[in-house]
Short mmCIF file of C-alpha atoms in Angstrom, two decimals:
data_model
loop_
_atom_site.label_atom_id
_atom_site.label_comp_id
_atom_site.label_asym_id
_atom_site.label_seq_id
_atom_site.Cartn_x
_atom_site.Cartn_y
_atom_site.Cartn_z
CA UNK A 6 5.03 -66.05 -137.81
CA UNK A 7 3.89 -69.32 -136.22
CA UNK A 8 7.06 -69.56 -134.10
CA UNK A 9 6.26 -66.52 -132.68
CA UNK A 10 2.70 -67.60 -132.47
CA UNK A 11 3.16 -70.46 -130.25
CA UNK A 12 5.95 -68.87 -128.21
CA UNK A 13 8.82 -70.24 -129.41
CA UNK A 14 11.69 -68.94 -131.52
CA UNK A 15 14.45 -70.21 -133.45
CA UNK A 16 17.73 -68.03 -133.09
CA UNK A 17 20.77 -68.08 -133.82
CA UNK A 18 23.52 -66.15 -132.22
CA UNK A 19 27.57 -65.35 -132.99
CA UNK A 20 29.91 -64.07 -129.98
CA UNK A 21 33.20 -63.85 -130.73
CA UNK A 22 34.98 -63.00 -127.27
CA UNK A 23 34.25 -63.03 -123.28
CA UNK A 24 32.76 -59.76 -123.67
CA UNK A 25 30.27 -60.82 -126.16
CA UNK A 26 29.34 -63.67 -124.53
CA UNK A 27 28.60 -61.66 -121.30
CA UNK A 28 26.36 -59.64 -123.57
CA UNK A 29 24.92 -62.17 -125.59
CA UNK A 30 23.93 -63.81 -122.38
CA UNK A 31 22.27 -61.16 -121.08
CA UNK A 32 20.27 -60.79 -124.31
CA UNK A 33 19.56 -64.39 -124.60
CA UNK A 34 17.68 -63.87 -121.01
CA UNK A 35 15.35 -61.28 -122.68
CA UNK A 36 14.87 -63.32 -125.12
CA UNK A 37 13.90 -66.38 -123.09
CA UNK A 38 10.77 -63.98 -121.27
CA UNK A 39 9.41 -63.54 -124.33
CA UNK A 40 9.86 -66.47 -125.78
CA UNK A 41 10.11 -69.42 -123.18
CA UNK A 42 10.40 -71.70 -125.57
CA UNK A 43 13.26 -70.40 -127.66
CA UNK A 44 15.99 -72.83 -129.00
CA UNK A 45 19.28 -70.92 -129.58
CA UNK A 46 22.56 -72.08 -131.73
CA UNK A 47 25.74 -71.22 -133.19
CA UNK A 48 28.84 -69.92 -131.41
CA UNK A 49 29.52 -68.96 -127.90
CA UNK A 50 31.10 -68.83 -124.54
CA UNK A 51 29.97 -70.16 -121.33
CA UNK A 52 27.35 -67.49 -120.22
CA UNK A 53 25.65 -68.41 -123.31
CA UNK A 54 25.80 -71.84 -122.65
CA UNK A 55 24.35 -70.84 -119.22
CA UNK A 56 20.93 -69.72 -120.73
CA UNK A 57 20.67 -72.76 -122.99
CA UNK A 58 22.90 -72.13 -126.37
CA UNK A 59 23.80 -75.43 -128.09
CA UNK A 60 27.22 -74.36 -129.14
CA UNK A 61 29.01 -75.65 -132.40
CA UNK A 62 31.94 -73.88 -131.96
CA UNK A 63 33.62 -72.04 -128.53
CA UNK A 64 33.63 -67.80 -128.59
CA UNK A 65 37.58 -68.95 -128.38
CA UNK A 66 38.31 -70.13 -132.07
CA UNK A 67 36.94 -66.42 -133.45
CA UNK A 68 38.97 -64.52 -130.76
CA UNK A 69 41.65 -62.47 -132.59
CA UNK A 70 43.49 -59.51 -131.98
CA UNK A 71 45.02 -56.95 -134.50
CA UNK A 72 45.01 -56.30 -138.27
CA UNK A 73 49.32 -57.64 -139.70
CA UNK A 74 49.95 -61.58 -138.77
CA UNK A 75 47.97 -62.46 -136.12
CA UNK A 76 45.30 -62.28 -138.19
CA UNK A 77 46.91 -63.81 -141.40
CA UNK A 78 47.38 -67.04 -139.50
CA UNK A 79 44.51 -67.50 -138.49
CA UNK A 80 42.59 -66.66 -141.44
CA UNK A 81 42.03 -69.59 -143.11
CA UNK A 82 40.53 -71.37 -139.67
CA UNK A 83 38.10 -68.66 -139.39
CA UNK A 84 36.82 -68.34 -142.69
CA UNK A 85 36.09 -72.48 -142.85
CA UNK A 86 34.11 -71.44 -139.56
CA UNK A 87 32.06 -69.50 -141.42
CA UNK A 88 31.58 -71.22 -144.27
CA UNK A 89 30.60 -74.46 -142.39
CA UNK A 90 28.44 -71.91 -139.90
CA UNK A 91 26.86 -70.33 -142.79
CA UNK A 92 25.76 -73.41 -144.43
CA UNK A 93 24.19 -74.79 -141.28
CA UNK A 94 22.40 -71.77 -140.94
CA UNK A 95 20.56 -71.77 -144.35
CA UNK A 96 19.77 -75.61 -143.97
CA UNK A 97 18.39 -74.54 -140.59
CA UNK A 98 16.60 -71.63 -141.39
CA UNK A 99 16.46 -69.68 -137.72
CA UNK A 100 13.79 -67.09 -137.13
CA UNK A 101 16.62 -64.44 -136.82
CA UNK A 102 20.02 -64.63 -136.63
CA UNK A 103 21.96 -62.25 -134.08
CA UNK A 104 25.80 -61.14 -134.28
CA UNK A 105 26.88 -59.84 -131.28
CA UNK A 106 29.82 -57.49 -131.68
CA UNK A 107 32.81 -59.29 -133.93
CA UNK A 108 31.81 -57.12 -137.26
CA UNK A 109 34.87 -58.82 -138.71
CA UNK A 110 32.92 -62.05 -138.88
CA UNK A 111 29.80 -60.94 -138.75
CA UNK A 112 28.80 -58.74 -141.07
CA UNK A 113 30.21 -60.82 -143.80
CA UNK A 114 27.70 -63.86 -142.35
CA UNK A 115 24.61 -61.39 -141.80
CA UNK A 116 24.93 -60.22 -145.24
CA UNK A 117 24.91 -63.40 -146.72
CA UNK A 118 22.08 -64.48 -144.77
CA UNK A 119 19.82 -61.15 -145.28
CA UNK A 120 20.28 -62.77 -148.84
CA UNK A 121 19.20 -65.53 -148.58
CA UNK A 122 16.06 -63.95 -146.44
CA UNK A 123 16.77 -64.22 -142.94
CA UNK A 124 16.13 -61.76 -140.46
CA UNK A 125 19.81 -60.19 -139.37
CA UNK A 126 20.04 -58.58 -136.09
CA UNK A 127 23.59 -56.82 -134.82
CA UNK A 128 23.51 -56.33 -131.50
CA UNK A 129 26.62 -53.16 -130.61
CA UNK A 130 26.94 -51.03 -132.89
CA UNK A 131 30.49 -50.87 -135.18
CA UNK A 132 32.00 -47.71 -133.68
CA UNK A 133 32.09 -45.82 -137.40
CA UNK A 134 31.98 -43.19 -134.97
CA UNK A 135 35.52 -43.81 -133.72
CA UNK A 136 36.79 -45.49 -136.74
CA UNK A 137 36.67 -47.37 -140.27
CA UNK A 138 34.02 -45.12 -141.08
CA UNK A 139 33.18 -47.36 -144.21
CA UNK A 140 31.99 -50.12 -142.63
CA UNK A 141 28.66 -47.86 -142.61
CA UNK A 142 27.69 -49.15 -146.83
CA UNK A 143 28.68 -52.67 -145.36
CA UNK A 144 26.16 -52.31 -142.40
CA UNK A 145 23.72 -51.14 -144.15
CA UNK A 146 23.80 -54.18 -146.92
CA UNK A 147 24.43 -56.81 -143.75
CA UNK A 148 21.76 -56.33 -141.53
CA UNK A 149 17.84 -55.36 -140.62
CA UNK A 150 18.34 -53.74 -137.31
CA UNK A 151 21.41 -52.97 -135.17
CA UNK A 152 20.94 -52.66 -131.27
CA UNK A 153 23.03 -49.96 -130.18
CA UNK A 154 24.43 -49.65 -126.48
CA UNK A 155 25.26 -45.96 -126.90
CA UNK A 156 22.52 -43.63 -127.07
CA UNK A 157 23.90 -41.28 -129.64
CA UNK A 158 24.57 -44.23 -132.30
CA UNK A 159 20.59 -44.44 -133.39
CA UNK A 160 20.72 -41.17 -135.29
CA UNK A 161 23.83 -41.45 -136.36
CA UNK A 162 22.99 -45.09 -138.09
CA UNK A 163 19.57 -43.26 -139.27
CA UNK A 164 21.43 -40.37 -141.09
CA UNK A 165 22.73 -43.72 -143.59
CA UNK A 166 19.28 -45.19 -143.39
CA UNK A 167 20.03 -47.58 -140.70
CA UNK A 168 17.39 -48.99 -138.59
CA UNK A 169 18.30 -48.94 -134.76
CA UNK A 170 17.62 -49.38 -131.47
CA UNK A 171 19.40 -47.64 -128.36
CA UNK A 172 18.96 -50.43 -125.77
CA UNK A 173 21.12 -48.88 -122.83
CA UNK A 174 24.57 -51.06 -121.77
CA UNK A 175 23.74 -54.46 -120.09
CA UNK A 176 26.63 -53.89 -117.68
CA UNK A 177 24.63 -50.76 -116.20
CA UNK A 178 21.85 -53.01 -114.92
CA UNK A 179 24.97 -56.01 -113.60
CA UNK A 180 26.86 -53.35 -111.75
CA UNK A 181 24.79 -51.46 -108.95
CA UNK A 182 24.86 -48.27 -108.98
CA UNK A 183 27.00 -47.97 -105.49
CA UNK A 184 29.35 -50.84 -105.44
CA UNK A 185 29.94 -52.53 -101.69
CA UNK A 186 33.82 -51.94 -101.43
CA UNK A 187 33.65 -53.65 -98.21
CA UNK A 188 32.63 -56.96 -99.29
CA UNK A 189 34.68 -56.87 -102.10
CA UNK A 190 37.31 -56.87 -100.00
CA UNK A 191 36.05 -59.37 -97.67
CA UNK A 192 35.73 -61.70 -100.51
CA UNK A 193 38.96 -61.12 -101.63
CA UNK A 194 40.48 -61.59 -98.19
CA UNK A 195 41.60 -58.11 -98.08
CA UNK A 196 41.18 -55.39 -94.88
CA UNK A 197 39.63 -52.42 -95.80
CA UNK A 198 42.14 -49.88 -95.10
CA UNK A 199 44.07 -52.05 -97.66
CA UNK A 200 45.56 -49.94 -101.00
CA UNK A 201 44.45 -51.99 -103.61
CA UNK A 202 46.03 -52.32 -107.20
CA UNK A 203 43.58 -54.15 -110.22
CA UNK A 204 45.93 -55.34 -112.45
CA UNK A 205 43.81 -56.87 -116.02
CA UNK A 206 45.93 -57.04 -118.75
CA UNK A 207 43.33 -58.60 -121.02
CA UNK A 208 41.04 -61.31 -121.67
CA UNK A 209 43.00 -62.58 -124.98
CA UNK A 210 46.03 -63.97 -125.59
CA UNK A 211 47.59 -61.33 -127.89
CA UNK A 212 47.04 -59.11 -125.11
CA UNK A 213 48.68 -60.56 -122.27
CA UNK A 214 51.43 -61.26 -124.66
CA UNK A 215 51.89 -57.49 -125.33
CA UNK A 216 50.72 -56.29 -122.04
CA UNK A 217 51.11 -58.12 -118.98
CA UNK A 218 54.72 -58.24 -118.38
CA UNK A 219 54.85 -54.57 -118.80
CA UNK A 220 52.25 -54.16 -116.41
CA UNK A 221 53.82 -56.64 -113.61
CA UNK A 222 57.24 -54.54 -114.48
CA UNK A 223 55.06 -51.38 -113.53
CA UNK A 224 53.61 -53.25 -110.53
CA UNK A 225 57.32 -53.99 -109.45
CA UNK A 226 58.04 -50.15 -109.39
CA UNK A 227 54.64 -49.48 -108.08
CA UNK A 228 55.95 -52.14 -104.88
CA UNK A 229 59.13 -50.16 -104.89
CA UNK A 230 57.56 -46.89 -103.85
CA UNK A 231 55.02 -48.41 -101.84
CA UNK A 232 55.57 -51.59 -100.59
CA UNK A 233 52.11 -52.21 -98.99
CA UNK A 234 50.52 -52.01 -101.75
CA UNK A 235 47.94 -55.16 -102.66
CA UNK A 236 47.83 -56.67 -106.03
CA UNK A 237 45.26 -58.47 -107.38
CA UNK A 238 45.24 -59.77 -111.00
CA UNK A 239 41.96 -61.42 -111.99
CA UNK A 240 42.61 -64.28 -114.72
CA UNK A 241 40.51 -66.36 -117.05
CA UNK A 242 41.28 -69.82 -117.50
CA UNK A 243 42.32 -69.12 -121.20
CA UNK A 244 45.03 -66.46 -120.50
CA UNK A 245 45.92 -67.65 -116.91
CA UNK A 246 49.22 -69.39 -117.81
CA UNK A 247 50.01 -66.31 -120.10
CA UNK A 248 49.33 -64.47 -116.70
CA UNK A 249 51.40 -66.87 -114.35
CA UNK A 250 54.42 -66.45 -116.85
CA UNK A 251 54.61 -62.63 -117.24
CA UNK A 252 53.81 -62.64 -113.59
CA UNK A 253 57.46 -65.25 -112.78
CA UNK A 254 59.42 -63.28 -115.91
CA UNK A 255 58.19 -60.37 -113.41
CA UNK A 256 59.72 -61.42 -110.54
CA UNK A 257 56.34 -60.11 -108.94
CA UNK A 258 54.84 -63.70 -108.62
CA UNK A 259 55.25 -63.34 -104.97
CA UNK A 260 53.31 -60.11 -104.71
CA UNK A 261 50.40 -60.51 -107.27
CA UNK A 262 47.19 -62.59 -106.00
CA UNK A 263 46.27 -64.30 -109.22
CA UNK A 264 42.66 -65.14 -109.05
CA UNK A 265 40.52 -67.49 -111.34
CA UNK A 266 38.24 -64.38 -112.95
CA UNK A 267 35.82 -62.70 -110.58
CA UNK A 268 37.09 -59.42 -112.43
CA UNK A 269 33.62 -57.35 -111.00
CA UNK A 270 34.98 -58.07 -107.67
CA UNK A 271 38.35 -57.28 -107.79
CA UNK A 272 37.30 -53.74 -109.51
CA UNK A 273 34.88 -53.36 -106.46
CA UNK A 274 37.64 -54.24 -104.13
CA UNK A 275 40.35 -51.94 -105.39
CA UNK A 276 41.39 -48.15 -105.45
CA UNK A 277 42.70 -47.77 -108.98
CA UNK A 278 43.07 -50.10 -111.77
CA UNK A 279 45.70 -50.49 -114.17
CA UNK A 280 43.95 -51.77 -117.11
CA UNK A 281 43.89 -52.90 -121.14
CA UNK A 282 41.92 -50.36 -123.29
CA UNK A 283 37.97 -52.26 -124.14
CA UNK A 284 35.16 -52.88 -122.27
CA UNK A 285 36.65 -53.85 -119.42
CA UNK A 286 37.31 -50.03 -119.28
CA UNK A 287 33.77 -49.02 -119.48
CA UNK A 288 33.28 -51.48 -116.22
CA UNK A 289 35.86 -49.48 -114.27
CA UNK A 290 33.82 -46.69 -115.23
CA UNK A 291 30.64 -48.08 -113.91
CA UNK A 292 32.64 -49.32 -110.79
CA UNK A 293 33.65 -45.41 -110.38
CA UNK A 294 37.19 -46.61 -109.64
CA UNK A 295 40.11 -44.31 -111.17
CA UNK A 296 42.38 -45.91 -113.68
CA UNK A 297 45.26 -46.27 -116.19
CA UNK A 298 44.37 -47.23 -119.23
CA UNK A 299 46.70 -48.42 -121.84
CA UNK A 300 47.40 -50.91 -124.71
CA UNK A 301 50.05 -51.97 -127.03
CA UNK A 302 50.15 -54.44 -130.24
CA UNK A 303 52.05 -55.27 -133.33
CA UNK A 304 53.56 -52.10 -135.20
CA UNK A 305 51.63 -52.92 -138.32
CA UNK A 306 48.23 -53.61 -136.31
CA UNK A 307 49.28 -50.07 -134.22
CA UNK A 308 49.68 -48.17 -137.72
CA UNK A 309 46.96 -49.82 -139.83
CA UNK A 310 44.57 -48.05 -136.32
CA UNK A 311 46.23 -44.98 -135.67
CA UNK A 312 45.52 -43.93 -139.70
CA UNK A 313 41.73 -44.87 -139.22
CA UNK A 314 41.22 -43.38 -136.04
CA UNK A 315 38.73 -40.34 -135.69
CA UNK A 316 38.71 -39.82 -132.37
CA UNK A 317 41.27 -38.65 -129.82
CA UNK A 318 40.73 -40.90 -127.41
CA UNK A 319 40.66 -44.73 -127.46
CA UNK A 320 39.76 -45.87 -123.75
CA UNK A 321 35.71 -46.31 -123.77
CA UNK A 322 35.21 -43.63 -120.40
CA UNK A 323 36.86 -40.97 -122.45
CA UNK A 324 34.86 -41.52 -125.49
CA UNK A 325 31.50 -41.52 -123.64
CA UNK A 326 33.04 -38.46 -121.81
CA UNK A 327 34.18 -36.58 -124.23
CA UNK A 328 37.19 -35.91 -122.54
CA UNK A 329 40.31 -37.06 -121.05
CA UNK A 330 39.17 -38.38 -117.68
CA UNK A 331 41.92 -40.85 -117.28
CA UNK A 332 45.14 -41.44 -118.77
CA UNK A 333 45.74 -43.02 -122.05
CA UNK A 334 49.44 -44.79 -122.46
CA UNK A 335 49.41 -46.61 -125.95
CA UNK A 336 51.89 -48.51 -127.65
CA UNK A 337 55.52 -47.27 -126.99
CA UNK A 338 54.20 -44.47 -124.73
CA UNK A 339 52.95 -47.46 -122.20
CA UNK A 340 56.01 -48.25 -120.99
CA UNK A 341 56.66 -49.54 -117.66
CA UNK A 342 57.59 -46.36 -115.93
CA UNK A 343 55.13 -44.23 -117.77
CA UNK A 344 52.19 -46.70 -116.28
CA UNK A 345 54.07 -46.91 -112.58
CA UNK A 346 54.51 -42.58 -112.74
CA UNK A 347 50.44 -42.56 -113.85
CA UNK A 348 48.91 -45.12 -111.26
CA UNK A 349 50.66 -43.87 -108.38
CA UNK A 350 49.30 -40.49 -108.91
CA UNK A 351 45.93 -41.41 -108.51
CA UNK A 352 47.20 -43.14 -105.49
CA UNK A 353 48.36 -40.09 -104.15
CA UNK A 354 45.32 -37.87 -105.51
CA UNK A 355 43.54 -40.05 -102.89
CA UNK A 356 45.28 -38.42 -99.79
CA UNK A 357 46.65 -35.21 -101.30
CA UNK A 358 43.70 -34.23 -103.44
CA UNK A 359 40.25 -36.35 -102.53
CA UNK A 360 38.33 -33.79 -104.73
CA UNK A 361 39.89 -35.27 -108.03
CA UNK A 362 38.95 -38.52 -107.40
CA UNK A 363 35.37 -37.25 -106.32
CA UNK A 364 35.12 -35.43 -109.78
CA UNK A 365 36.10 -38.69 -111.72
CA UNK A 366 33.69 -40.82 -109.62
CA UNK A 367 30.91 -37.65 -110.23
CA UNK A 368 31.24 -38.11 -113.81
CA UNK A 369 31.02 -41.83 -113.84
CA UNK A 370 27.80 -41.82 -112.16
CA UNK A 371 26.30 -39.54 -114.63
CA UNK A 372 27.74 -41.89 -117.37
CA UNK A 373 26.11 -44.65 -115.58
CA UNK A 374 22.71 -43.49 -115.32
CA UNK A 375 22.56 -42.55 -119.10
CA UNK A 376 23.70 -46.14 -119.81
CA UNK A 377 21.30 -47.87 -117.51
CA UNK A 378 17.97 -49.15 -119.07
CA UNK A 379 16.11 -52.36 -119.46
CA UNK A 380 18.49 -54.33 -122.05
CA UNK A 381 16.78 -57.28 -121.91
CA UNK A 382 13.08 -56.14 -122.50
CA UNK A 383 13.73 -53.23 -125.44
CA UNK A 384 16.22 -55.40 -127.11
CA UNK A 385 13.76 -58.14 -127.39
CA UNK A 386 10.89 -55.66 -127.93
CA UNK A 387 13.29 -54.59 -130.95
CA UNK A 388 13.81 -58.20 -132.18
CA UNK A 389 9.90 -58.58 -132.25
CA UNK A 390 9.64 -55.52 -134.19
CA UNK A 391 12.01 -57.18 -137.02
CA UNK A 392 10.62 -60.69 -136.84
CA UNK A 393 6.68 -58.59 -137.70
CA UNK A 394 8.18 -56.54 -139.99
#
């Protein structure tokens, strides 16, 4: 306890994708308050990097999507990761060592470390309540506390004798509550009687590869039935020229405004959003903008899923809903027509029936109230709680 004594912490922290380095970020800022002389490690994207992580690997090299090949090819990189990662860690001995999201990797690494007597932290909660189910024994082996960013996971982990922590989403405190539409826009260089299209295919690469030249072939059809239609396709740099190819194999390169990320803009700037199934989804949500969700990946991947799935729905606003609220169009039902047919009805709901999309919007303000707490402050309140006990 003399780290925590004298204010300072040693931590070390695993985020295996954009989205868990936007949350990991976050965290790391919580962390930092109560601890303002913290030194973090390990592996991590830029927002880390932002608040002071000393990376030895990028979030990029543990970014992997599906269950058949893509992961088999891969597989050997990842592992040496963690070997080398896990042997740095027990020469290093950190205070506690976090895994934020990527249970794949990180379960394997907390439970080795909880071994070797380490404090393990897992910040989001596997979704055993969705599916795989029997990750629950592995949890429960891996780690000393799991932060959960849905409130109904704490009793759920405590009915296995998991210790948790509901900790509200970080992205309820990021987005406000009203979004300014209007300077969206303005930023974007778009009028606001503009109709808007958000086009995000994905943040990896396996996704744009299965996803984005459908959706630019849905955009195209979109165009066709109404031609002033706006575009906008936020990118990051890692999947851009995945983005500008689907975009020319398209022919929509001329109607698309490709944009170097700003993705919380673009959703505040449009009317509907055609969009990849993950948390990108739940930000829609919190942006109250209708959408299309869908997703598509290898056929072994899709039927390795579909048999573990509990759950009818997939996209992250229906789950927390309970309901269909938007569409779902998944593997060969997301087909180009399919995803045109489904966004242009929301953009005719918006003329023709105004009380649909007020409904939607109703019930994503309810979802985003229940969501929204201090992240920062509980979760390190939490972490405190493990490092005493």
């Amino acid at each position: 306890m003399a780290n925590q004594t004298s204010q300072q912490l040693q931590v070390a922290l695993v985020a295996g994708e954009t989205s868990g380095d936007l949350l990991a970020g976050l965290l790391l800022d919580g962390l930092r308050e109560q601890w303002p002389l913290m030194t973090a490690v390990g592996i991590g994207g830029p927002q880390m990097a932002r608040r002071g992580l000393v990376a030895w690997w990028g979030h990029d090299k543990l970014s992997v999507h599906g269950f058949g090949w893509e992961v088999l090819r891969r597989y050997r990189e990842i592992v040496g990761i963690r070997r080398q990662l896990k042997t740095r860690l027990l020469r290093q001995q950190p205070d506690v060592f976090i895994g934020v999201d990527a249970p794949d990797f990180n379960l394997d690494l907390e439970r080795d470390l909880k071994a070797k007597g380490i404090k393990t932290v897992h910040f989001v909660s596997p979704s055993i309540w969705a599916w795989r189910p029997e990750r629950v024994e592995k949890i429960r082996r891996s780690v000393d506390h799991v932060l959960c960013i849905f409130p109904f996971e704490p009793a759920l982990l405590a009915r296995h004798g998991i210790a948790a922590t509901y900790v509200g989403h970080p992205l309820a405190n990021v987005i406000p509550m009203e979004p300014d539409r209007s300077a969206a826009r303005a930023a974007l260089g778009l009028a606001d009687e503009d109709q808007v299209v958000a086009i995000l295919p994905g943040s990896r690469q396996s996704e744009i590869n299965h996803l984005a030249l459908r959706f630019f072939q849905a955009a195209a059809l979109i165009n066709k039935a109404h031609p002033a239609i706006k575009f906008i396709v936020p990118a990051i740099p890692a999947v851009r020229a995945g983005i500008e190819h689907a975009a020319r194999a398209s022919g929509m390169q001329a109607h698309l405004q490709i944009i170097a990320g700003q993705s919380h803009t673009v959703l505040a700037a449009c009317d509907v959003t055609l969009i990849a199934s993950g948390t990108a989804t739940l930000e829609a949500a919190l942006f109250k903008r209708p959408m299309v969700i869908a997703y598509r990946m290898a056929w072994l991947s899709w039927q390795i899923m579909r048999r573990k799935q509990l759950q009818p729905w997939v996209g992250l606003p229906n789950i927390l809903c309970r309901e269909f609220v938007v569409p779902e169009l998944l593997q060969e039902a997301a087909t180009a027509q399919a995803l045109a047919d489904a966004v242009l009805l929301w953009i005719d709901a918006k003329a023709s029936h105004p009380a649909k999309i007020a409904a939607l919007q109703q019930k994503f303000t309810a979802l985003h109230a229940e969501l929204q707490r201090d992240t920062p402050r509980l979760a390190a309140h939490a972490i405190q709680q493990v490092l005493q006990g």
